[in-house]
CSV table of C-alpha atoms in Angstrom, one decimal:
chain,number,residue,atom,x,y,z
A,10,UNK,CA,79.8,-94.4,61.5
A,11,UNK,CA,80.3,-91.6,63.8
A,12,UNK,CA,77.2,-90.1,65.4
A,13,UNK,CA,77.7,-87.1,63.9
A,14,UNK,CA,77.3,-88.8,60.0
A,15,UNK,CA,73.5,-89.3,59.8
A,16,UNK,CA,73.5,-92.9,57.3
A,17,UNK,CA,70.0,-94.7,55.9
A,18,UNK,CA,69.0,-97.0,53.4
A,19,UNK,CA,66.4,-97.0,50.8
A,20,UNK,CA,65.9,-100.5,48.9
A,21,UNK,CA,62.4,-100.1,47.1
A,22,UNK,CA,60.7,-103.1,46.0
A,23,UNK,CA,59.5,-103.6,42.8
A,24,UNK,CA,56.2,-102.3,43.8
A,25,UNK,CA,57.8,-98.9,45.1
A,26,UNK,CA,59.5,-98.2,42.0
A,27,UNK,CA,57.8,-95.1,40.4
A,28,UNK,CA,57.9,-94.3,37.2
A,29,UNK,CA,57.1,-90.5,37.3
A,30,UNK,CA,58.7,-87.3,38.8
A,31,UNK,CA,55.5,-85.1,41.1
A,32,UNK,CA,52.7,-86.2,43.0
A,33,UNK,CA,52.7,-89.4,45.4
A,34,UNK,CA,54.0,-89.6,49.1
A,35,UNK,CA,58.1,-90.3,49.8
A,36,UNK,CA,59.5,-93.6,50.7
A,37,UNK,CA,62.1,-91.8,52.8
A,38,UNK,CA,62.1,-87.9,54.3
A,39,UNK,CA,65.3,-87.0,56.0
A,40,UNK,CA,67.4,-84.5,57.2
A,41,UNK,CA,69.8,-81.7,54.9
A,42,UNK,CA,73.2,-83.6,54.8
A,43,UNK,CA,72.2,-87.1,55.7
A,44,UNK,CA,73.9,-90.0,53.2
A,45,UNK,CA,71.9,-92.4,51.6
A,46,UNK,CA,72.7,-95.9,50.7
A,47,UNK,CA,70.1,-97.0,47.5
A,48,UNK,CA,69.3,-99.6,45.1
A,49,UNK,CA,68.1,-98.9,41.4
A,50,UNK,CA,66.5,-101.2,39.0
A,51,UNK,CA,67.6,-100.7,35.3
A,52,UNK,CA,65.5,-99.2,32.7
A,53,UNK,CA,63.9,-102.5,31.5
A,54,UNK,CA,62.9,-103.2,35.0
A,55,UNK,CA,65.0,-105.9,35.2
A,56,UNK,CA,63.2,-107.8,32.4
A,57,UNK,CA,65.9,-107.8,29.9
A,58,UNK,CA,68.3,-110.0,30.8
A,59,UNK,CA,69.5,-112.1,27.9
A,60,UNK,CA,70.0,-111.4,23.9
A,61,UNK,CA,66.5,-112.9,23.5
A,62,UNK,CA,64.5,-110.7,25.8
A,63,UNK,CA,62.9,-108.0,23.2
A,64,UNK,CA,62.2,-105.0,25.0
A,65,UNK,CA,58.7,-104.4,22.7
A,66,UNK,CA,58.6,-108.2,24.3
A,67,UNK,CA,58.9,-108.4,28.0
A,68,UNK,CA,58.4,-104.9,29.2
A,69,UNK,CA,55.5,-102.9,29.2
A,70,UNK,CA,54.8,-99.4,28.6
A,71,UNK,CA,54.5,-96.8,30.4
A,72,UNK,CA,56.5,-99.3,33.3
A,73,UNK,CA,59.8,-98.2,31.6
A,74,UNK,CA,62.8,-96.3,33.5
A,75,UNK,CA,61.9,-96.8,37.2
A,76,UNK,CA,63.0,-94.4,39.9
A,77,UNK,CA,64.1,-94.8,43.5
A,78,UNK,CA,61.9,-92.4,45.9
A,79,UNK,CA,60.8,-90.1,46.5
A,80,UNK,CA,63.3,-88.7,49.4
A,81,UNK,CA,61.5,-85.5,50.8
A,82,UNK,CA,64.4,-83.8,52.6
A,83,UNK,CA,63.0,-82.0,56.0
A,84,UNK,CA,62.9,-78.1,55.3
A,85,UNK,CA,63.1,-77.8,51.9
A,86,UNK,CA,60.7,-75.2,50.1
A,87,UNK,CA,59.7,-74.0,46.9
A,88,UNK,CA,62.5,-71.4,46.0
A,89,UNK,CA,65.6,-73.4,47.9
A,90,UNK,CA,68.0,-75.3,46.1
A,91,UNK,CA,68.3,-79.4,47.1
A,92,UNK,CA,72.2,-80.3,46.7
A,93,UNK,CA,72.6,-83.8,45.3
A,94,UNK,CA,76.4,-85.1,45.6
A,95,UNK,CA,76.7,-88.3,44.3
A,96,UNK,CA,79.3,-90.0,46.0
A,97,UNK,CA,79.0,-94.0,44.8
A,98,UNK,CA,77.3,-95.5,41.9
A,99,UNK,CA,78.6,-99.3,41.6
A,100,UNK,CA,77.2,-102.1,39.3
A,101,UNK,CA,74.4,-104.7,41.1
A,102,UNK,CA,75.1,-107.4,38.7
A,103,UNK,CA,78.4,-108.8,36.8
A,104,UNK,CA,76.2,-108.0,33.7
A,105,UNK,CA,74.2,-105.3,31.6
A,106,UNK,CA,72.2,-104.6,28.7
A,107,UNK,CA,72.2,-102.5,26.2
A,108,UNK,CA,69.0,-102.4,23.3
A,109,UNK,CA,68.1,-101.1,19.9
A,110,UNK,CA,64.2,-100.1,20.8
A,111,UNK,CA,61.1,-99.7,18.4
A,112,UNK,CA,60.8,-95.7,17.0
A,113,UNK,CA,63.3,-94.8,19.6
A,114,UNK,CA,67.1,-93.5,18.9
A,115,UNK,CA,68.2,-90.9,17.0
A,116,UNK,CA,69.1,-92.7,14.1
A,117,UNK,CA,65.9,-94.1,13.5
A,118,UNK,CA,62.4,-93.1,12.2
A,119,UNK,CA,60.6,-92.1,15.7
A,120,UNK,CA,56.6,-91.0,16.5
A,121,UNK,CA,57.8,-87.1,16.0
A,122,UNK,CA,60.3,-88.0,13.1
A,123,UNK,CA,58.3,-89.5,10.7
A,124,UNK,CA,59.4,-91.7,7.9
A,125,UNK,CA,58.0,-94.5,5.2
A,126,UNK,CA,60.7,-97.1,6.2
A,127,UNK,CA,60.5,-99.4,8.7
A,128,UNK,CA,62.5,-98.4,12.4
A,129,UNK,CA,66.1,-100.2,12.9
A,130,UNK,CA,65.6,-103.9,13.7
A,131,UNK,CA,65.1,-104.5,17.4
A,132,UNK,CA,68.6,-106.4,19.5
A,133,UNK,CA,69.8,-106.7,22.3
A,134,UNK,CA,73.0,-106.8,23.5
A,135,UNK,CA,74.5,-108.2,26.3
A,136,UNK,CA,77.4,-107.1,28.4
A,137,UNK,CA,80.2,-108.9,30.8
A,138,UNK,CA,80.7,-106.8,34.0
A,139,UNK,CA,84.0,-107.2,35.7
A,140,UNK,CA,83.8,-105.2,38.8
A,141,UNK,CA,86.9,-106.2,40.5
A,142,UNK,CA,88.4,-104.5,37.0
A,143,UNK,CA,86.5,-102.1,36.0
A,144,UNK,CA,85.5,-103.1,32.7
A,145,UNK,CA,82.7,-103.9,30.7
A,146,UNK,CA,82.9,-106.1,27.5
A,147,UNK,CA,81.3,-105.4,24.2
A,148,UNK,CA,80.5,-108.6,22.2
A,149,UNK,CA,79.5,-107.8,18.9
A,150,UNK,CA,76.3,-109.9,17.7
A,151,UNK,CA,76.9,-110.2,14.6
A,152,UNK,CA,80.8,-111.3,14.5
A,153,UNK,CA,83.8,-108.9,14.5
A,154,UNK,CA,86.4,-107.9,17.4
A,155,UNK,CA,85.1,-107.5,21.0
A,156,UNK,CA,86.0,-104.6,22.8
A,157,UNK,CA,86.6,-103.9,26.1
A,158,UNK,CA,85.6,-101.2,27.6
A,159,UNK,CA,86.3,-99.1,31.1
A,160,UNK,CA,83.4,-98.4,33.4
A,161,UNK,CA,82.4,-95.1,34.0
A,162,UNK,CA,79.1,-95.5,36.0
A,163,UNK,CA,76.6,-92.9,36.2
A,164,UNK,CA,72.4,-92.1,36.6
A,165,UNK,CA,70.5,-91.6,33.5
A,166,UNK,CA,67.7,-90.4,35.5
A,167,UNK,CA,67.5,-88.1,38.8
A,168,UNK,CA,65.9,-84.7,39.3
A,169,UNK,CA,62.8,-83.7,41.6
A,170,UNK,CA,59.2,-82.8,41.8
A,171,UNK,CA,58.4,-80.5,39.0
A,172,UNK,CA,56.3,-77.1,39.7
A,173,UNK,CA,52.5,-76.2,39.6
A,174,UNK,CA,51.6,-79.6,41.0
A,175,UNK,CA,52.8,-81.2,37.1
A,176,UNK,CA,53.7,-84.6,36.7
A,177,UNK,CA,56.3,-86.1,33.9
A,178,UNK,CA,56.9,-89.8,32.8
A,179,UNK,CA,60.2,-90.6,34.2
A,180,UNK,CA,61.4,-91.2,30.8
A,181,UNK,CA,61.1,-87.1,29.9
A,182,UNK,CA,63.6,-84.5,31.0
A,183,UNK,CA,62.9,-81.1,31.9
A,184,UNK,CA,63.6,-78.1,33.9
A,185,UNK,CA,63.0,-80.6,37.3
A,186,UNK,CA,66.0,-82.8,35.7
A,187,UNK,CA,65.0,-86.5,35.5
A,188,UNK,CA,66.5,-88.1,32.3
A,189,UNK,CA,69.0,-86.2,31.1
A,190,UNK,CA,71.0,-88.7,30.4
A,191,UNK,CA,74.4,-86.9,30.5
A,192,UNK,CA,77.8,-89.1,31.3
A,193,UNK,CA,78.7,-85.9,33.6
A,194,UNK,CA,76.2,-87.2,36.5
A,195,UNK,CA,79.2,-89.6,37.8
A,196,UNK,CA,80.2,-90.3,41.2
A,197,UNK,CA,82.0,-86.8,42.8
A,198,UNK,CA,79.3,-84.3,41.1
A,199,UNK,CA,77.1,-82.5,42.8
A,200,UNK,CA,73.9,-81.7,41.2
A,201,UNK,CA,71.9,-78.4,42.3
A,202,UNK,CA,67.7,-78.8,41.8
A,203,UNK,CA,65.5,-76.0,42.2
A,204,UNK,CA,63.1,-77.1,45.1
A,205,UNK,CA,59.6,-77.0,43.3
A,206,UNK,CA,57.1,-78.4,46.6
A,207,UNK,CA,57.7,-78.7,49.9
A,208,UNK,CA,59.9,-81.8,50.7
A,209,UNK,CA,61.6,-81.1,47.1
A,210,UNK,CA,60.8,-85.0,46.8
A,211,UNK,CA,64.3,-86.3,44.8
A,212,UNK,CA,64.1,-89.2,42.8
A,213,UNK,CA,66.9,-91.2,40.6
A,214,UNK,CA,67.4,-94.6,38.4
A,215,UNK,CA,68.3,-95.4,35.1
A,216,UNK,CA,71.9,-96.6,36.0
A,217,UNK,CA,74.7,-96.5,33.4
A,218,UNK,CA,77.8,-98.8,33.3
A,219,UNK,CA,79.2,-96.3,30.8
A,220,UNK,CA,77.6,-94.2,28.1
A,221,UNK,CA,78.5,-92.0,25.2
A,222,UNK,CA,77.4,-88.2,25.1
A,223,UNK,CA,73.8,-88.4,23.3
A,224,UNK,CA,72.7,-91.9,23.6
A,225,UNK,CA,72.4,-92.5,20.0
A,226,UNK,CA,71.3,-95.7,19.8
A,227,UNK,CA,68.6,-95.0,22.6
A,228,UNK,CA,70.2,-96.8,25.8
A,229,UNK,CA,73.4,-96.9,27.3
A,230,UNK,CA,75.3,-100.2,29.1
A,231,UNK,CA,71.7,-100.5,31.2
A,232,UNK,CA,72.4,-101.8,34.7
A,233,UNK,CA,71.0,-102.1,38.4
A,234,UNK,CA,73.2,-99.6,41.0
A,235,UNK,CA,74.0,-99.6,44.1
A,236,UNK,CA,74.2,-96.0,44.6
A,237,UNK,CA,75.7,-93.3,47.8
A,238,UNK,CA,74.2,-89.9,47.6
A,239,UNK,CA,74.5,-87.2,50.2
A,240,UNK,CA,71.6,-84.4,50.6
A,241,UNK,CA,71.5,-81.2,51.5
A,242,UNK,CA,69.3,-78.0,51.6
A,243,UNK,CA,70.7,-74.4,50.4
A,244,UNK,CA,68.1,-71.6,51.5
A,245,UNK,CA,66.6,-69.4,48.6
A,246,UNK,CA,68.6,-69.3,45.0
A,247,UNK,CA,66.8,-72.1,42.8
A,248,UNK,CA,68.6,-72.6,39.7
A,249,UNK,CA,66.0,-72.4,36.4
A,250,UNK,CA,67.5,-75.6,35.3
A,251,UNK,CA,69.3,-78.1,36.7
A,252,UNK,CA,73.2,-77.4,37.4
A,253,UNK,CA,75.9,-79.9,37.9
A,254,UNK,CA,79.6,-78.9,40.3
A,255,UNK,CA,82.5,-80.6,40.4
A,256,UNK,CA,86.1,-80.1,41.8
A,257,UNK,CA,86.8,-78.6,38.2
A,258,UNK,CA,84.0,-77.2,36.3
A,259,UNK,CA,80.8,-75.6,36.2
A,260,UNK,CA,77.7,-76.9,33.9
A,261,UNK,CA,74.2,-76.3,33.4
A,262,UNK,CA,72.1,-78.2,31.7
A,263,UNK,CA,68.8,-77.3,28.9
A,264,UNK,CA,66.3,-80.4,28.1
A,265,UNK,CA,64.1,-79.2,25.5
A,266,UNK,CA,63.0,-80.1,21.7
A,267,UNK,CA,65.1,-78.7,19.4
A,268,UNK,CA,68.4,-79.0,20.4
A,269,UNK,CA,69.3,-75.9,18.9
A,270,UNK,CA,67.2,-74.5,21.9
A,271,UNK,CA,68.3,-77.2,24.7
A,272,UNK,CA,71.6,-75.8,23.8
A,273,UNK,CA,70.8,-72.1,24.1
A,274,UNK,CA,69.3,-73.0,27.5
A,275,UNK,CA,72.0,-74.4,28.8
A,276,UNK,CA,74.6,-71.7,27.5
A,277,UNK,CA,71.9,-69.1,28.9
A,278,UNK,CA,72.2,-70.2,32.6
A,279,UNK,CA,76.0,-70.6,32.3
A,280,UNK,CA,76.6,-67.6,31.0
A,281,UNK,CA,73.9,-65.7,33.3
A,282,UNK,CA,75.5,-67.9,36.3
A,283,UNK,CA,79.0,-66.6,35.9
A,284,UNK,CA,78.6,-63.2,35.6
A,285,UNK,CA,76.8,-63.5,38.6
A,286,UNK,CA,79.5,-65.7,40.7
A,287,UNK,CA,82.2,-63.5,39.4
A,288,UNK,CA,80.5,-59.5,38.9
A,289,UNK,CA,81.2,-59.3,35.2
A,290,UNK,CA,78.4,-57.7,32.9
A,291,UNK,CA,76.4,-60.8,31.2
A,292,UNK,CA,78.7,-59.7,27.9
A,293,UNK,CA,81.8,-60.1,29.5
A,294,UNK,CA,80.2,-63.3,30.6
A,295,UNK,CA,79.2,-64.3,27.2
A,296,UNK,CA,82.6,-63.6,25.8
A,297,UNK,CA,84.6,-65.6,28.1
A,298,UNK,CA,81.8,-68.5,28.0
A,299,UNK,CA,82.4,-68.3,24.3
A,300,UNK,CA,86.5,-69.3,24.2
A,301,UNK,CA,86.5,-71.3,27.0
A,302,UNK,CA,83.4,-73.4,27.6
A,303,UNK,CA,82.5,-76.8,26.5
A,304,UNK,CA,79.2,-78.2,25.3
A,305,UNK,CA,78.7,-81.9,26.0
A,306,UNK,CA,75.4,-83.8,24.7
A,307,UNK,CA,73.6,-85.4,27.4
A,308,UNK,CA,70.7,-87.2,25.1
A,309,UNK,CA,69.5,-86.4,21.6
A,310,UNK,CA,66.7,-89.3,21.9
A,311,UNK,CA,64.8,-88.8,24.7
A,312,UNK,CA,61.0,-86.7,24.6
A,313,UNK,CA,63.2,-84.0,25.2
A,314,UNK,CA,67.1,-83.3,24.1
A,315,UNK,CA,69.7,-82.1,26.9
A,316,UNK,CA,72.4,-80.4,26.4
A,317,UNK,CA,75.3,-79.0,29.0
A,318,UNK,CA,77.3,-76.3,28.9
A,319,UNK,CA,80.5,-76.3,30.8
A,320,UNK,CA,83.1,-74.2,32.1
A,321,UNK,CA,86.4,-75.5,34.0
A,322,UNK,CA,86.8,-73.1,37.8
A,323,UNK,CA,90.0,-72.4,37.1
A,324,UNK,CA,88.5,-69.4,33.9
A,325,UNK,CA,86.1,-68.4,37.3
A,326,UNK,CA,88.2,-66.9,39.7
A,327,UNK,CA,87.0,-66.7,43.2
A,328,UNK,CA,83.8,-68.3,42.2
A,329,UNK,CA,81.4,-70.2,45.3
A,330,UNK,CA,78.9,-71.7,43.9
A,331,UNK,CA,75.6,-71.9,46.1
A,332,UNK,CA,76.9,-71.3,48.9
A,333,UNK,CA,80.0,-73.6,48.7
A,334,UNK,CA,77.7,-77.0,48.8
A,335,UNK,CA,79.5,-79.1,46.8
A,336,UNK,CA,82.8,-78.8,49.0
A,337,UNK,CA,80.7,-79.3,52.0
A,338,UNK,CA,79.4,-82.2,50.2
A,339,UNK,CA,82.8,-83.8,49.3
A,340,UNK,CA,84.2,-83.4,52.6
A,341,UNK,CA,81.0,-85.7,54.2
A,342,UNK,CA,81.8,-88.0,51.5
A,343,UNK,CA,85.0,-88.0,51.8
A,344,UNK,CA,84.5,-89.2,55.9
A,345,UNK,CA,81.9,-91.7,54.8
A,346,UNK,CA,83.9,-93.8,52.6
A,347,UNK,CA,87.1,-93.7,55.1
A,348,UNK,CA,84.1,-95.0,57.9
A,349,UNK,CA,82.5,-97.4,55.2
């Protein structure tokens, strides 16, 4: 690498993992715009790792969903915004897991949806990685046609320290991000966290060989990552929520119970964030948000639902978003994988 591309690792062992966003010291503090190279276990831990491994059997609550960090990042203060750009998430292993979990799912009776039946039966399913291919192959476990499916790997999981010195299970999102679960936090995204405590103390897991918008059966392809991000500091303008940037589109993100209101959340700060990046009134804003934006489900089984909204650049003319980050972003990742 060139002198001028500041590269570290971070490859936590199992008794680094945490499995909470606030609070604790970091396992890494570096500076705005260094890459880091990290490892990720999978939600299970690593426990599950054949059809017969019940979750309920081998892993134990709360050690579910463990994150990588915390990386402080040197200036950061309550009020900036940390600038995430995820520039490689690759498969660890030539296989994943995918589960049907006790009172967990969205099509299943659950702790806060109460029913008289019994939950969906507990399986697992296991997955064939091809990484040279870029596939992943569904075998179903009860007979019927295998499928085979493309990768599309992504973090379940990665947000910051949350404010007034709170802590949150890893498994909850929130206004700090952690797990959203949304298929739109792939490799050449830039996420935007408001900085909550000094350090801003960023965090991710939960890796995803692919996953469909919502989660609905609880869990997504479950694997181990090796994962590239860049970080970087912008001073002042913290988003309320969590924002996501890419070379085409604008999203924010809402992670609250109902949906109804995860989804107003996230229309809010879209609608809110354009008129701001282009001068319109917030109803000229609304309007235009209204014909020509998207709303993607991240999760609707997690303690809390997210859902983004999303609008493509090109209905945003002349738009920089925080100060151009994500471009900066791209262009560092850009030289780091032509160095790699």
């Amino acid at each position: 690498m060139t002198a001028s591309l500041e590269v570290v690792s971070l490859e936590p062992t199992p008794d680094q993992y945490r499995f909470s966003f606030g609070g604790g010291e970091p396992l890494l503090t570096v500076a705005p715009g260094t890459v880091v190279e990290l490892t990720t276990e999978d939600c299970y831990g690593g426990r599950v790792r054949g059809v017969d491994d019940l979750p309920s059997q081998v892993c134990d609550f709360p050690y579910l969903n463990p994150v990588s960090g915390p990386i402080a990042v040197e200036g950061a203060e309550p009020g900036d915004t940390l600038a995430v750009h995820l520039v490689d998430i690759a498969p660890a292993r030539d296989w994943a897991v995918s589960s049907t979990f006790p009172h967990f799912g969205a099509l299943t009776t659950t702790h806060s949806t109460a029913m008289l039946h019994e939950p969906l039966e507990e399986l697992v399913w296991l997955y064939e990685v091809d990484r040279e291919r870029g596939t992943c192959l569904f075998r179903p476990r009860r007979g019927g046609p295998e499928v085979e499916l493309p990768l599309d790997p992504m973090h379940g999981t990665i947000g910051v320290a949350p404010a007034a010195g709170e802590v949150f299970a890893s498994i909850t999102p929130g206004a700090h991000g952690g797990n959203m679960d949304t298929p739109e936090m792939r490799a050449g995204t830039t996420v935007h966290f408001g900085v909550n405590v000094p350090g801003g103390m960023l965090a991710l897991g939960d890796g995803h060989c692919r996953q469909g918008e919502g989660e609905v059966c609880g869990t997504a392809v479950e694997s181990a990552m090796r994962t590239v991000v860049v970080v970087d500091l912008v001073k002042g303008g913290a988003p309320a929520w969590p924002r996501l940037e890419t070379d085409e589109f604008l999203m924010s993100t809402g992670s609250v119970r109902p949906l109804e209101d995860a989804y107003r959340v996230s229309q809010h700060d879209l609608v809110t964030w354009a008129a701001q990046l282009t001068g319109w009134d917030p109803l000229d804003a609304l309007q235009l948000v209204s014909q020509a934006g998207l709303a993607p489900a991240g999760n609707v089984v997690d303690t809390n639902y997210t859902m983004v909204a999303k609008l493509a650049k090109r209905f945003v003319p002349g738009a920089v978003a925080h100060d151009g980050v994500h471009e900066r972003l791209r262009a560092t990742a850009a030289a780091y994988l032509q160095q790699r």
